[in-house]
GROMACS .gro file of C-alpha atoms in nm:
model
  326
    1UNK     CA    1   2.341  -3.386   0.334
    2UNK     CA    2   2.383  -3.078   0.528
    3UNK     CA    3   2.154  -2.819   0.574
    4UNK     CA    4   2.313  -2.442   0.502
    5UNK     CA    5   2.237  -2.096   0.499
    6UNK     CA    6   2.177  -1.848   0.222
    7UNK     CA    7   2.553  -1.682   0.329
    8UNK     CA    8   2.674  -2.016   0.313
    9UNK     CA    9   2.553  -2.109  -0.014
   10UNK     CA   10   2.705  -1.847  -0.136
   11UNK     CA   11   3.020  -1.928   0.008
   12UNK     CA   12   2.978  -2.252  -0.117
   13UNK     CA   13   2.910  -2.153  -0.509
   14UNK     CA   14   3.216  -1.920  -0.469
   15UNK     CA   15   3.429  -2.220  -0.360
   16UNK     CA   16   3.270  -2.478  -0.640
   17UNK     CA   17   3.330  -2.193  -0.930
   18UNK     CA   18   3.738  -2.140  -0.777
   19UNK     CA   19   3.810  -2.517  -0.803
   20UNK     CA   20   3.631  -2.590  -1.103
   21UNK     CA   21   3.762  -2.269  -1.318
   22UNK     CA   22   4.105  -2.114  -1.255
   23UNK     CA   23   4.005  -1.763  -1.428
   24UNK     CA   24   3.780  -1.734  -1.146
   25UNK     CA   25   3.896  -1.463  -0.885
   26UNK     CA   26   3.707  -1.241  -0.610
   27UNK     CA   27   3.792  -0.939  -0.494
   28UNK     CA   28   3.701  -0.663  -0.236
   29UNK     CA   29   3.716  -0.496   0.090
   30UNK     CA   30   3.790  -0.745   0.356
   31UNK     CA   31   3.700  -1.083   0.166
   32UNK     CA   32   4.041  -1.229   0.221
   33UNK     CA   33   4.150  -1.256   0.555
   34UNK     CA   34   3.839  -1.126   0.693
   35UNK     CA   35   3.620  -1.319   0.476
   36UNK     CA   36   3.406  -1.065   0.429
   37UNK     CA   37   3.194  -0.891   0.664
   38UNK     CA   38   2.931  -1.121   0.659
   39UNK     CA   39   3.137  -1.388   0.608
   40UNK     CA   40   3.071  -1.486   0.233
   41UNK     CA   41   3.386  -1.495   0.150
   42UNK     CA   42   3.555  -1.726   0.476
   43UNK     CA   43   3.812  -1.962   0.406
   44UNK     CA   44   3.850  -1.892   0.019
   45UNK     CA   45   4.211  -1.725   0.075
   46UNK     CA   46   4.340  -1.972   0.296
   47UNK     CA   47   4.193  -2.297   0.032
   48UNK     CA   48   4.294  -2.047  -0.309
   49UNK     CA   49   4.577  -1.803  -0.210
   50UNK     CA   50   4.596  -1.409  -0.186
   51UNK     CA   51   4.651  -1.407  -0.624
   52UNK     CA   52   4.272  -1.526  -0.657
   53UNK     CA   53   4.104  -1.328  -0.320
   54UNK     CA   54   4.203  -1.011  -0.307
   55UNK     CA   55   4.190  -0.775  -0.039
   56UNK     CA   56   4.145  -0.454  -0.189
   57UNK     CA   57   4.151  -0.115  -0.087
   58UNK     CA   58   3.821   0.093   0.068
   59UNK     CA   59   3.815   0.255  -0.273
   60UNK     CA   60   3.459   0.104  -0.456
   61UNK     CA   61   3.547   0.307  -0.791
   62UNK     CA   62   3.867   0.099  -0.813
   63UNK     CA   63   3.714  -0.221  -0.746
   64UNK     CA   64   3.471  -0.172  -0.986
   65UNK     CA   65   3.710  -0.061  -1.273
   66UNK     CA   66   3.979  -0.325  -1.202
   67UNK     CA   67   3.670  -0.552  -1.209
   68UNK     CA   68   3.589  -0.430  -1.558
   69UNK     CA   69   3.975  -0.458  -1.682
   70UNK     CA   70   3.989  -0.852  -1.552
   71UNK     CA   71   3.688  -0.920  -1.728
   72UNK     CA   72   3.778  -0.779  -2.020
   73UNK     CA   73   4.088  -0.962  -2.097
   74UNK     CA   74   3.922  -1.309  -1.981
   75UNK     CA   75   3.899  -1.346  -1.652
   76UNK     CA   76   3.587  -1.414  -1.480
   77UNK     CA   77   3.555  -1.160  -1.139
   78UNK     CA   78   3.352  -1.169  -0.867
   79UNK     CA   79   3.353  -0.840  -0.677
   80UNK     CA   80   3.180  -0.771  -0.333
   81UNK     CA   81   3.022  -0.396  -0.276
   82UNK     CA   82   3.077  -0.463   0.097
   83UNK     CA   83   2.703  -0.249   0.119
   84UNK     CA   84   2.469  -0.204  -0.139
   85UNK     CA   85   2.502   0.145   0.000
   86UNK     CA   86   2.809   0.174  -0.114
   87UNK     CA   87   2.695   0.085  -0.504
   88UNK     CA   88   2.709   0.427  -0.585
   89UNK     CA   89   3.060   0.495  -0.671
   90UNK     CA   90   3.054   0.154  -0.878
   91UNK     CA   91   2.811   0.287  -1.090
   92UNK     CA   92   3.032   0.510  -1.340
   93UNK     CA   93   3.213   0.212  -1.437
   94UNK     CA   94   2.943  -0.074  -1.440
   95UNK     CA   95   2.718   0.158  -1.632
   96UNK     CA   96   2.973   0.297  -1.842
   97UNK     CA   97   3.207   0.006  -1.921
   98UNK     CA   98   3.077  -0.278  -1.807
   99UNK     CA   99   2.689  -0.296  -1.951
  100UNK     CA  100   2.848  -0.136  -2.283
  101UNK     CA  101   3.162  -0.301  -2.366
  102UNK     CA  102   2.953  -0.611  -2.600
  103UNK     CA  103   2.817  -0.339  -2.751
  104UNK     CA  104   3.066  -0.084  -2.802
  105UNK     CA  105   3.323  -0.348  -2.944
  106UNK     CA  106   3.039  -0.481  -3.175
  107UNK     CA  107   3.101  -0.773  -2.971
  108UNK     CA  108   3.487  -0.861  -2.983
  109UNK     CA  109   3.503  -0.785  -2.601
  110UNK     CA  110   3.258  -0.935  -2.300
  111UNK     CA  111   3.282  -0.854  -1.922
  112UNK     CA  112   3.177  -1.176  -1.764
  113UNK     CA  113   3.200  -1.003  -1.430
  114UNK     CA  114   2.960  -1.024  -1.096
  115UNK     CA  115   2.906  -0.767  -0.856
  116UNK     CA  116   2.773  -0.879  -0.550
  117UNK     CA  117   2.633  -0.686  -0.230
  118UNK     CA  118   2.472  -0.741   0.024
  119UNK     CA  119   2.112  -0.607  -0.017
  120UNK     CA  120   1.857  -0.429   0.169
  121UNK     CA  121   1.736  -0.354   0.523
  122UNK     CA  122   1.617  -0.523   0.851
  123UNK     CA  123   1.955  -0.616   1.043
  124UNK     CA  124   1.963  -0.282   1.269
  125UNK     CA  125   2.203  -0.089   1.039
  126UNK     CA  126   2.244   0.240   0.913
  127UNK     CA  127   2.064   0.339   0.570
  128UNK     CA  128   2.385   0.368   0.392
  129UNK     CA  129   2.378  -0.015   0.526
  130UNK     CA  130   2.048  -0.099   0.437
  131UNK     CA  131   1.972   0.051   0.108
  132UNK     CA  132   1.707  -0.125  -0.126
  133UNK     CA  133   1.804   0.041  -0.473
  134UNK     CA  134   1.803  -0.245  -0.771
  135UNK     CA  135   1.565  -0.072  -0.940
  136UNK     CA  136   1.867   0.179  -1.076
  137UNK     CA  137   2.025  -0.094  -1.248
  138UNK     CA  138   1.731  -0.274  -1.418
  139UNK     CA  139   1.701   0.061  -1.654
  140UNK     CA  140   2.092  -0.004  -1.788
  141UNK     CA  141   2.087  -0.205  -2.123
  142UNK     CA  142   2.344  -0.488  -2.105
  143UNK     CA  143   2.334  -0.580  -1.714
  144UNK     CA  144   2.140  -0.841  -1.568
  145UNK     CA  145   2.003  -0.788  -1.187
  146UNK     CA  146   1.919  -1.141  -0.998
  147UNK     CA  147   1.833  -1.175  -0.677
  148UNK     CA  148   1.816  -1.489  -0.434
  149UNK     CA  149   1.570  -1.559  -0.192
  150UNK     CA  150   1.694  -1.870  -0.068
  151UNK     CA  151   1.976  -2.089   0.001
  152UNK     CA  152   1.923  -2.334  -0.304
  153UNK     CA  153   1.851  -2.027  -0.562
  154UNK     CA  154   2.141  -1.823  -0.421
  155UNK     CA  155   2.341  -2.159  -0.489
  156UNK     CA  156   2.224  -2.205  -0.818
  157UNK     CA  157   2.192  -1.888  -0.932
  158UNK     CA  158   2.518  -1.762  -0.842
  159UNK     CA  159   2.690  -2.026  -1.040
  160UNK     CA  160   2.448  -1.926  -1.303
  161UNK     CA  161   2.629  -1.574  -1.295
  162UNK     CA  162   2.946  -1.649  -1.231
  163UNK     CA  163   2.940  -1.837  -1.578
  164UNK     CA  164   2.775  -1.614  -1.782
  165UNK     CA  165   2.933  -1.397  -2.020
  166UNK     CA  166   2.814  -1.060  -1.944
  167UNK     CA  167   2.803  -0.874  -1.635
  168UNK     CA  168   2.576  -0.937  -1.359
  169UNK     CA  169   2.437  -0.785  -1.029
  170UNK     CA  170   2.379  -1.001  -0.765
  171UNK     CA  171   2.162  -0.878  -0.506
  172UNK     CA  172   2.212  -1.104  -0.177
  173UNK     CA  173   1.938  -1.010   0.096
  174UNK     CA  174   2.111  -1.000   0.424
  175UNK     CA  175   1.813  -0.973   0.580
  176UNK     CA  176   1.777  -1.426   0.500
  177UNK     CA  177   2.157  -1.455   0.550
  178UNK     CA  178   2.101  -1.644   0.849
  179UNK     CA  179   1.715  -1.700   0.923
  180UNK     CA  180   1.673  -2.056   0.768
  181UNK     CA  181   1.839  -2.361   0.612
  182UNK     CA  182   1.812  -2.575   0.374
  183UNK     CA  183   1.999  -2.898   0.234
  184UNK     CA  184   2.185  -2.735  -0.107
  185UNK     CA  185   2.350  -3.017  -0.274
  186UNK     CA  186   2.733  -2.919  -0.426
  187UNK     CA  187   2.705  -3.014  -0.744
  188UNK     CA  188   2.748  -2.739  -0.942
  189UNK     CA  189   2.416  -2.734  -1.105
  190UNK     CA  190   2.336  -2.389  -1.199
  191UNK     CA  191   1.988  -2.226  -1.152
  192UNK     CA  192   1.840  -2.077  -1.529
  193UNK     CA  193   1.870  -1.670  -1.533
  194UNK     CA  194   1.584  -1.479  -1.676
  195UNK     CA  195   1.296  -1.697  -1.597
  196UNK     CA  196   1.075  -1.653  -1.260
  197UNK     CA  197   1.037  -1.961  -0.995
  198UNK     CA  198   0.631  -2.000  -0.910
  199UNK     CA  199   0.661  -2.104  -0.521
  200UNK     CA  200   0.322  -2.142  -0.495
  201UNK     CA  201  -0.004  -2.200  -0.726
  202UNK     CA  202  -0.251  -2.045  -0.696
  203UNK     CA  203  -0.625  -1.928  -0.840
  204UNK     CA  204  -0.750  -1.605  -0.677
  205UNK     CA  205  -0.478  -1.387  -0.661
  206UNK     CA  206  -0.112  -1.354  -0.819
  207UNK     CA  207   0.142  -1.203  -0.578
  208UNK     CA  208   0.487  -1.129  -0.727
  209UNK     CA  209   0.782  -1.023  -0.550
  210UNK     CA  210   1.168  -1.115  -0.514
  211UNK     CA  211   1.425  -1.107  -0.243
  212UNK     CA  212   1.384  -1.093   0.117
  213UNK     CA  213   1.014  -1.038   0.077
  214UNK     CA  214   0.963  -1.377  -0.073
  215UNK     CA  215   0.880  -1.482   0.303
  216UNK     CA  216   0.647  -1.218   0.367
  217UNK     CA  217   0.465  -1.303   0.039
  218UNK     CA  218   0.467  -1.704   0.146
  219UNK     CA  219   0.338  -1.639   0.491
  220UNK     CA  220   0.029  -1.384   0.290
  221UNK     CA  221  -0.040  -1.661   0.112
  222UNK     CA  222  -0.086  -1.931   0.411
  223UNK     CA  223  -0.312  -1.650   0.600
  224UNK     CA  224  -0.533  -1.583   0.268
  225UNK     CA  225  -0.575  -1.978   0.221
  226UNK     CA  226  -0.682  -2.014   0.580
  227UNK     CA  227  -0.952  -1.752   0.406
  228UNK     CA  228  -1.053  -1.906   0.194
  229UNK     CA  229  -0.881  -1.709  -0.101
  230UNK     CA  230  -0.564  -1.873  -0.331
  231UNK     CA  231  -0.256  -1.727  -0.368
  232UNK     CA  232  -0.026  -1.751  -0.645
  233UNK     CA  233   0.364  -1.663  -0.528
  234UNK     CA  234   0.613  -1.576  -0.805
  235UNK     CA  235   0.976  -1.522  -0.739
  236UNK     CA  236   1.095  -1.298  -0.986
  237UNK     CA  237   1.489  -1.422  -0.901
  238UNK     CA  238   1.598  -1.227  -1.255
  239UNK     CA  239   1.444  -0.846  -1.263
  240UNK     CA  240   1.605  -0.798  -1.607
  241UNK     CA  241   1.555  -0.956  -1.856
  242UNK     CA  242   1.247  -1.006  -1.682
  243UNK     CA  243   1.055  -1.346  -1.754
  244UNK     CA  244   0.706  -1.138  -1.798
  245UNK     CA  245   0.549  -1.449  -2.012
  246UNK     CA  246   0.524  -1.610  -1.640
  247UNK     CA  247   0.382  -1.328  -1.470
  248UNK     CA  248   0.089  -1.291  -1.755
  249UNK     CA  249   0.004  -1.652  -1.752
  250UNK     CA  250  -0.001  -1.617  -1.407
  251UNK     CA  251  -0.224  -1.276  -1.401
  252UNK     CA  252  -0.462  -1.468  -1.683
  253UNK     CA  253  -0.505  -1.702  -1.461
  254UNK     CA  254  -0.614  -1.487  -1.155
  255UNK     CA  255  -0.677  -1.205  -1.284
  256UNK     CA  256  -0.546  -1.025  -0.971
  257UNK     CA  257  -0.200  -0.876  -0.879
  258UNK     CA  258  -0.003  -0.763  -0.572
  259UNK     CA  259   0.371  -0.686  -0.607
  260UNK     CA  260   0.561  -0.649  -0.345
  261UNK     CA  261   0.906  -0.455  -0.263
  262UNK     CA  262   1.143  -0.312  -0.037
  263UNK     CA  263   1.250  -0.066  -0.259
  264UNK     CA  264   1.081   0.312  -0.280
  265UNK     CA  265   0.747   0.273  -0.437
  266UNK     CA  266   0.802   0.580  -0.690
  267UNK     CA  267   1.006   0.425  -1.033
  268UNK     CA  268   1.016   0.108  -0.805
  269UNK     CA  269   1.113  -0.187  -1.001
  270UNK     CA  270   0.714  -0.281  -0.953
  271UNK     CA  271   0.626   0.050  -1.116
  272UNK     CA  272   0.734  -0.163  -1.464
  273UNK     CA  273   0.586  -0.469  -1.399
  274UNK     CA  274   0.251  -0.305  -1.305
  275UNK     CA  275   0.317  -0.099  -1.628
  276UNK     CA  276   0.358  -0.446  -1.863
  277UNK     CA  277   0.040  -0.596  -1.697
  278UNK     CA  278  -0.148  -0.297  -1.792
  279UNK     CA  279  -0.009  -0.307  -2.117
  280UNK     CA  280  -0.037  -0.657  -2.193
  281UNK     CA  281  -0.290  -0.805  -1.958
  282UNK     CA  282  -0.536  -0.524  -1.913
  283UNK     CA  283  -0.860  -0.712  -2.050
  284UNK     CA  284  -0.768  -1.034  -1.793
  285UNK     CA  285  -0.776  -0.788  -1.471
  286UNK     CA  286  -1.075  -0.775  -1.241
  287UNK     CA  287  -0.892  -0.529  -1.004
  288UNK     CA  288  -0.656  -0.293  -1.011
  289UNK     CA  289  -0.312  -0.414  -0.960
  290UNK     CA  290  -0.201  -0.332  -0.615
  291UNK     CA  291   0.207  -0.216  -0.468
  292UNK     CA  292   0.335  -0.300  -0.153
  293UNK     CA  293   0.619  -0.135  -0.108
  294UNK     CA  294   0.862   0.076   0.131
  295UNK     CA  295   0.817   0.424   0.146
  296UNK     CA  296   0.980   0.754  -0.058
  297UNK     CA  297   1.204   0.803   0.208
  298UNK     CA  298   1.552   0.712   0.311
  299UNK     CA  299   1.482   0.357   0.551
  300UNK     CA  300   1.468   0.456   0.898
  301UNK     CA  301   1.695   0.413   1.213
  302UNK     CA  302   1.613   0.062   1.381
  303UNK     CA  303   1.322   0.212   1.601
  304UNK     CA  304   1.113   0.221   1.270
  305UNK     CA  305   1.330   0.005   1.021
  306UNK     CA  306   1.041  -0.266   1.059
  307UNK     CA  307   0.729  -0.011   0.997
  308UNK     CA  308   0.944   0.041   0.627
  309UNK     CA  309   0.961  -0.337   0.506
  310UNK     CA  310   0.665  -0.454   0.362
  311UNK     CA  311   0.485  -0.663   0.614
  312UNK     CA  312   0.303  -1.012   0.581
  313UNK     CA  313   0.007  -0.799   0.679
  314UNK     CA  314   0.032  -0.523   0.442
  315UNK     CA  315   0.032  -0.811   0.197
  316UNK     CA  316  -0.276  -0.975   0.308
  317UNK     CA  317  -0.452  -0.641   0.316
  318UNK     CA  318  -0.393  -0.567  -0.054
  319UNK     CA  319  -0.445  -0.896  -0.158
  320UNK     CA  320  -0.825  -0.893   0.017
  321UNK     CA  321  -0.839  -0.508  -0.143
  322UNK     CA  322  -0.803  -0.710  -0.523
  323UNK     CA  323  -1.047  -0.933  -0.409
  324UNK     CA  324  -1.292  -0.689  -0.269
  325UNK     CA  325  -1.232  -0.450  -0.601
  326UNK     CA  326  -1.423  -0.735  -0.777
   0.00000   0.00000   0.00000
C-alpha cells in the first residue's frame, strides 16, 4: 500500500465519494482543470466530467449560495473556499441558509453540503492566505467544524462529511499538505464526527489541540517525557459538537491542561474549552489551565509568520508552567 499525503487523501476521499455516489459534485475556483490550487482537486474532471467539477467563477458569495441550492434539493456538494481568507463572503449564506434550513423547515429540508478551505498559516503567504479563523463558525447552531491533522483522519473524516446530512466545514491545514505520509487504505471507511482522537496517553499533563498544531503538541510531548513529565495529546478533529466527555476524563486524569491554537487567543476556540473545564472540571485541576496560542493580530509577513504559530517550545514551556503551578 502506498504511502500519501494529507492533499492527497483528500483527493483520494473526493474520488471514492464521486464513484461511489452520483449526487456527489464539487465545485469552485479552479478545481477543474486546474485541480485546484493546491491540487486537491487533480484529475477529478478528467475521471468525472465538467457536470460534476465545476469551475466556477471568482465570486465566493455565489459558490456558497449555489452550494446551498444543490444541497437543498438533494445533492450532496463539496465546495472549495480556494483560502480560508476568502471565507468571509461565504458566510451570509452558510450562516444564514445553510446552518438554518433543518431548522427553519422544521426539518423537511437538509443541506448535506461541505465547505472546504484550505486553513491557516506557515507556507510564506499573505494573511488573506493564511488566516486561522474557525473559531467564527463553532458559535453558528447547525454547522459542524472538523479539522484533519493527518492523512488517515483527513481520509476518513472527509468521507465522514461528505455523507452527512447537514452542512459541514472542513478545515484542511495546508501547512501538513505535504510534510509527511502515511499508508491510507481506500476503502471508504469513514472516520466518526464529534468525538476527539487521544494520540497519546498520558498522566501528568493533558494537552489538547487540533489541526496543524497536532505536531507541535506530539513533539512537546516527546521533549516533556525525556523530562520526566507525561503528556496526554488529544486531537480535537470535531470543534463542534465538541466531544468534551474526552477532554474531562482526560483533565480528571491529569489534572493539568494546555490548549493549543493558531487562531487569535481572544474568543479563540480554546477560550470555550478552557471555559467547560472550569465549569465542569474545576475541583480535578491542580493548575490553572494554560493557552498557547497566536497572537491578536493579523499573522505576519513571512519574516515573522513563524514567531505567530505556536511553537513546540511554547508548548513545553506551559506545560512545565502547569506542572510548576502545583
Amino acid at each position: 500500500m502506498a504511502q500519501i499525503t494529507l492533499i492527497e487523501a483528500v483527493t483520494q476521499a473526493l474520488a471514492y465519494e464521486m464513484a461511489h455516489d452520483e449526487s456527489v459534485v464539487v465545485l469552485g475556483e479552479d478545481v477543474g482543470v486546474n485541480g485546484g490550487v493546491f491540487r486537491a482537486t487533480q484529475g477529478l474532471q478528467e475521471k468525472f466530467g465538467e457536470l460534476r467539477v465545476l469551475d466556477t467563477p471568482l465570486d465566493e458569495t455565489t459558490i456558497a449560495g449555489v452550494t446551498v441550492g444543490m444541497a437543498a434539493q438533494g445533492m450532496k456538494p463539496v465546495a472549495e473556499a480556494q483560502f480560508e481568507g476568502f471565507i468571509y463572503p461565504m458566510m451570509e449564506q452558510i450562516a444564514c441558509h445553510a446552518a438554518r434550513l433543518r431548522n427553519r423547515t422544521r426539518g423537511r429540508i437538509t443541506v448535506p453540503a461541505v465547505w472546504r478551505a484550505p486553513w491557516g498559516g506557515g507556507i510564506r503567504a499573505p494573511e488573506h492566505h493564511s488566516e486561522a479563523n474557525e473559531h467564527l463558525f463553532t458559535n453558528i447552531p447547525g454547522l459542524r467544524v472538523v479539522m484533519p491533522s493527518s492523512p488517515a483522519r483527513a481520509y476518513g473524516l472527509l468521507l465522514a462529511a461528505i455523507r452527512d446530512p447537514d452542512p459541514v466545514m472542513f478545515f484542511e491545514p495546508k501547512r501538513i499538505y505535504r510534510q509527511y505520509k502515511e499508508e491510507v487504505p481506500d476503502d471508504g471507511e469513514a472516520l466518526p464526527l464529534d468525538v476527539c482522537f487521544v494520540l497519546r496517553d498520558g498522566t501528568d499533563v493533558t494537552i489538547v489541540t487540533w489541526g496543524a498544531q497536532v505536531k507541535e503538541a506530539l513533539e512537546a510531548a516527546d521533549e516533556l517525557a525525556a523530562e520526566g513529565i507525561s503528556a496526554e495529546v488529544i486531537d480535537v478533529a470535531t470543534l463542534t459538537p465538541l466531544d468534551f466527555d474526552t477532554i474531562a476524563e482526560s483533565v480528571q486524569k491529569t489534572g493539568r491542561c494546555v490548549i493549543v491554537h493558531e487562531a487569535p487567543k481572544t474568543a479563540g476556540f480554546g477560550a470555550e474549552i478552557a471555559a467547560r473545564i472550569a465549569e465542569e472540571c474545576l475541583y480535578d485541576l491542580l493548575a490553572p489551565v494554560e493557552r498557547v496560542t497566536g497572537f491578536d493580530t493579523h499573522i505576519p509577513l513571512f519574516r515573522l509568520e513563524m514567531k505567530y504559530l505556536p511553537s513546540t517550545e511554547r508548548v513545553v514551556e506551559a506545560a512545565k508552567r502547569t506542572m510548576a503551578a502545583s
